[in-house]
Amino acid sequence: MVKLEKLSDRALSKIVCRLARNGMVSSRRGRTGGLELAHPTNKITLGDIVRFTEADMDELVTCEPDNGKACVLSDACRLRGILAQSLNAFMSVLDGVTLHDVIMESGQRHIHR
């Protein structure tokens, strides 16, 4: 996975820690140790995985500058609502696809509606 996605060991470790902390994977130490999914693949959605690995998803629609002050356009801005709707739609699609779907339908697009 590290080679395929060109991830550093540290980046992969952070992802695995988040997934383990949220009960998506379980890990065992030692000679026979390793990682395994904590739930069947048909119970894990891509939305679950994205929510657990992308901690800052909600920041996409906050529209707050780095200085911590509110945006001067926040009272009149319609973009925030549009971005929130698009994020909800994106996550809704991911919530309709299980890990099982991705594994079994590799090479084909398969979305539950």
PDB file of C-alpha atoms in Angstrom:
ATOM      1  CA  MET A   1       0.000   0.000   0.000  1.00  0.00           C
ATOM      2  CA  VAL A   2       2.815   2.390   0.855  1.00  0.00           C
ATOM      3  CA  LYS A   3       4.502   1.781  -2.511  1.00  0.00           C
ATOM      4  CA  LEU A   4       1.267   1.795  -4.518  1.00  0.00           C
ATOM      5  CA  GLU A   5      -0.010   5.086  -3.065  1.00  0.00           C
ATOM      6  CA  LYS A   6       3.459   6.572  -2.489  1.00  0.00           C
ATOM      7  CA  LEU A   7       2.703   7.136   1.188  1.00  0.00           C
ATOM      8  CA  SER A   8       5.375   7.547   3.787  1.00  0.00           C
ATOM      9  CA  ASP A   9       5.456   5.061   6.645  1.00  0.00           C
ATOM     10  CA  ARG A  10       4.550   7.916   8.973  1.00  0.00           C
ATOM     11  CA  ALA A  11       1.483   8.910   6.920  1.00  0.00           C
ATOM     12  CA  LEU A  12       0.281   5.309   6.775  1.00  0.00           C
ATOM     13  CA  SER A  13       0.821   4.974  10.513  1.00  0.00           C
ATOM     14  CA  LYS A  14      -1.361   8.031  11.172  1.00  0.00           C
ATOM     15  CA  ILE A  15      -4.137   6.644   8.974  1.00  0.00           C
ATOM     16  CA  VAL A  16      -4.005   3.239  10.667  1.00  0.00           C
ATOM     17  CA  CYS A  17      -4.024   4.854  14.128  1.00  0.00           C
ATOM     18  CA  ARG A  18      -7.138   6.880  13.262  1.00  0.00           C
ATOM     19  CA  LEU A  19      -8.896   3.815  11.884  1.00  0.00           C
ATOM     20  CA  ALA A  20      -7.952   1.760  14.961  1.00  0.00           C
ATOM     21  CA  ARG A  21      -8.993   4.547  17.347  1.00  0.00           C
ATOM     22  CA  ASN A  22     -12.399   4.653  15.653  1.00  0.00           C
ATOM     23  CA  GLY A  23     -12.880   0.888  15.726  1.00  0.00           C
ATOM     24  CA  MET A  24     -12.476   0.260  11.988  1.00  0.00           C
ATOM     25  CA  VAL A  25      -9.421  -1.955  12.286  1.00  0.00           C
ATOM     26  CA  SER A  26      -7.935  -3.972  15.076  1.00  0.00           C
ATOM     27  CA  SER A  27      -4.249  -4.512  15.485  1.00  0.00           C
ATOM     28  CA  ARG A  28      -2.164  -7.201  17.123  1.00  0.00           C
ATOM     29  CA  ARG A  29       1.462  -6.880  18.072  1.00  0.00           C
ATOM     30  CA  GLY A  30       4.058  -9.554  17.939  1.00  0.00           C
ATOM     31  CA  ARG A  31       5.283 -12.148  15.509  1.00  0.00           C
ATOM     32  CA  THR A  32       1.795 -13.118  14.362  1.00  0.00           C
ATOM     33  CA  GLY A  33       0.548  -9.560  14.617  1.00  0.00           C
ATOM     34  CA  GLY A  34      -0.932  -7.358  12.000  1.00  0.00           C
ATOM     35  CA  LEU A  35      -4.070  -5.485  11.097  1.00  0.00           C
ATOM     36  CA  GLU A  36      -7.525  -6.727  10.301  1.00  0.00           C
ATOM     37  CA  LEU A  37     -10.865  -5.112   9.676  1.00  0.00           C
ATOM     38  CA  ALA A  38     -12.973  -4.913  12.807  1.00  0.00           C
ATOM     39  CA  HIS A  39     -16.232  -5.263  10.840  1.00  0.00           C
ATOM     40  CA  PRO A  40     -17.384  -7.146   7.745  1.00  0.00           C
ATOM     41  CA  THR A  41     -16.643  -5.300   4.493  1.00  0.00           C
ATOM     42  CA  ASN A  42     -20.358  -4.918   3.770  1.00  0.00           C
ATOM     43  CA  LYS A  43     -20.751  -2.882   6.990  1.00  0.00           C
ATOM     44  CA  ILE A  44     -17.972  -0.377   6.281  1.00  0.00           C
ATOM     45  CA  THR A  45     -18.826   2.490   3.934  1.00  0.00           C
ATOM     46  CA  LEU A  46     -16.401   4.726   2.115  1.00  0.00           C
ATOM     47  CA  GLY A  47     -18.070   7.581   3.991  1.00  0.00           C
ATOM     48  CA  ASP A  48     -17.013   5.997   7.292  1.00  0.00           C
ATOM     49  CA  ILE A  49     -13.434   5.694   6.101  1.00  0.00           C
ATOM     50  CA  VAL A  50     -13.283   9.286   4.832  1.00  0.00           C
ATOM     51  CA  ARG A  51     -14.776  10.679   8.052  1.00  0.00           C
ATOM     52  CA  PHE A  52     -12.252   8.780  10.180  1.00  0.00           C
ATOM     53  CA  THR A  53      -9.211   9.596   8.064  1.00  0.00           C
ATOM     54  CA  GLU A  54      -9.969  13.182   7.019  1.00  0.00           C
ATOM     55  CA  ALA A  55     -10.287  14.986  10.325  1.00  0.00           C
ATOM     56  CA  ASP A  56     -10.686  18.423   8.736  1.00  0.00           C
ATOM     57  CA  MET A  57     -13.561  17.746   6.292  1.00  0.00           C
ATOM     58  CA  ASP A  58     -15.798  20.310   7.992  1.00  0.00           C
ATOM     59  CA  GLU A  59     -13.208  23.054   7.495  1.00  0.00           C
ATOM     60  CA  LEU A  60     -14.076  23.074   3.810  1.00  0.00           C
ATOM     61  CA  VAL A  61     -17.247  25.037   4.534  1.00  0.00           C
ATOM     62  CA  THR A  62     -16.233  27.202   7.501  1.00  0.00           C
ATOM     63  CA  CYS A  63     -14.833  30.077   5.418  1.00  0.00           C
ATOM     64  CA  GLU A  64     -12.776  31.381   8.329  1.00  0.00           C
ATOM     65  CA  PRO A  65      -9.438  33.015   7.582  1.00  0.00           C
ATOM     66  CA  ASP A  66      -6.308  31.733   9.321  1.00  0.00           C
ATOM     67  CA  ASN A  67      -6.261  34.767  11.613  1.00  0.00           C
ATOM     68  CA  GLY A  68      -9.384  33.530  13.433  1.00  0.00           C
ATOM     69  CA  LYS A  69     -11.506  36.543  12.543  1.00  0.00           C
ATOM     70  CA  ALA A  70     -14.868  36.028  10.893  1.00  0.00           C
ATOM     71  CA  CYS A  71     -15.022  36.617   7.152  1.00  0.00           C
ATOM     72  CA  VAL A  72     -16.293  40.119   6.342  1.00  0.00           C
ATOM     73  CA  LEU A  73     -18.711  38.605   3.803  1.00  0.00           C
ATOM     74  CA  SER A  74     -20.133  35.944   6.131  1.00  0.00           C
ATOM     75  CA  ASP A  75     -23.493  37.686   6.646  1.00  0.00           C
ATOM     76  CA  ALA A  76     -24.189  37.960   2.914  1.00  0.00           C
ATOM     77  CA  CYS A  77     -22.261  34.951   1.620  1.00  0.00           C
ATOM     78  CA  ARG A  78     -24.263  32.251  -0.147  1.00  0.00           C
ATOM     79  CA  LEU A  79     -21.196  30.166  -0.960  1.00  0.00           C
ATOM     80  CA  ARG A  80     -21.032  28.580   2.495  1.00  0.00           C
ATOM     81  CA  GLY A  81     -24.474  26.989   2.056  1.00  0.00           C
ATOM     82  CA  ILE A  82     -23.618  25.737  -1.416  1.00  0.00           C
ATOM     83  CA  LEU A  83     -20.357  24.225  -0.179  1.00  0.00           C
ATOM     84  CA  ALA A  84     -22.141  22.588   2.751  1.00  0.00           C
ATOM     85  CA  GLN A  85     -24.727  21.093   0.382  1.00  0.00           C
ATOM     86  CA  SER A  86     -22.036  19.796  -1.952  1.00  0.00           C
ATOM     87  CA  LEU A  87     -20.097  18.244   0.926  1.00  0.00           C
ATOM     88  CA  ASN A  88     -23.292  16.551   2.155  1.00  0.00           C
ATOM     89  CA  ALA A  89     -24.003  15.235  -1.353  1.00  0.00           C
ATOM     90  CA  PHE A  90     -20.431  13.962  -1.687  1.00  0.00           C
ATOM     91  CA  MET A  91     -20.608  12.164   1.659  1.00  0.00           C
ATOM     92  CA  SER A  92     -24.046  10.772   0.809  1.00  0.00           C
ATOM     93  CA  VAL A  93     -22.606   9.089  -2.277  1.00  0.00           C
ATOM     94  CA  LEU A  94     -19.712   7.678  -0.248  1.00  0.00           C
ATOM     95  CA  ASP A  95     -22.150   6.460   2.411  1.00  0.00           C
ATOM     96  CA  GLY A  96     -23.895   4.414  -0.285  1.00  0.00           C
ATOM     97  CA  VAL A  97     -20.773   2.468  -1.225  1.00  0.00           C
ATOM     98  CA  THR A  98     -19.369  -0.246   1.009  1.00  0.00           C
ATOM     99  CA  LEU A  99     -15.856  -1.588   1.069  1.00  0.00           C
ATOM    100  CA  HIS A 100     -17.375  -4.855  -0.185  1.00  0.00           C
ATOM    101  CA  ASP A 101     -18.765  -3.014  -3.233  1.00  0.00           C
ATOM    102  CA  VAL A 102     -15.341  -1.643  -4.063  1.00  0.00           C
ATOM    103  CA  ILE A 103     -13.631  -5.014  -3.662  1.00  0.00           C
ATOM    104  CA  MET A 104     -16.221  -7.014  -5.593  1.00  0.00           C
ATOM    105  CA  GLU A 105     -16.868  -4.476  -8.331  1.00  0.00           C
ATOM    106  CA  SER A 106     -13.292  -3.438  -9.041  1.00  0.00           C
ATOM    107  CA  GLY A 107     -13.153  -1.819 -12.424  1.00  0.00           C
ATOM    108  CA  GLN A 108     -16.896  -1.054 -12.448  1.00  0.00           C
ATOM    109  CA  ARG A 109     -18.722   1.846 -10.891  1.00  0.00           C
ATOM    110  CA  HIS A 110     -21.292   0.562  -8.395  1.00  0.00           C
ATOM    111  CA  ILE A 111     -23.293   2.963  -6.247  1.00  0.00           C
ATOM    112  CA  HIS A 112     -26.312   2.089  -4.101  1.00  0.00           C
ATOM    113  CA  ARG A 113     -29.055   4.690  -4.214  1.00  0.00           C
TER     114      ARG A 113
END
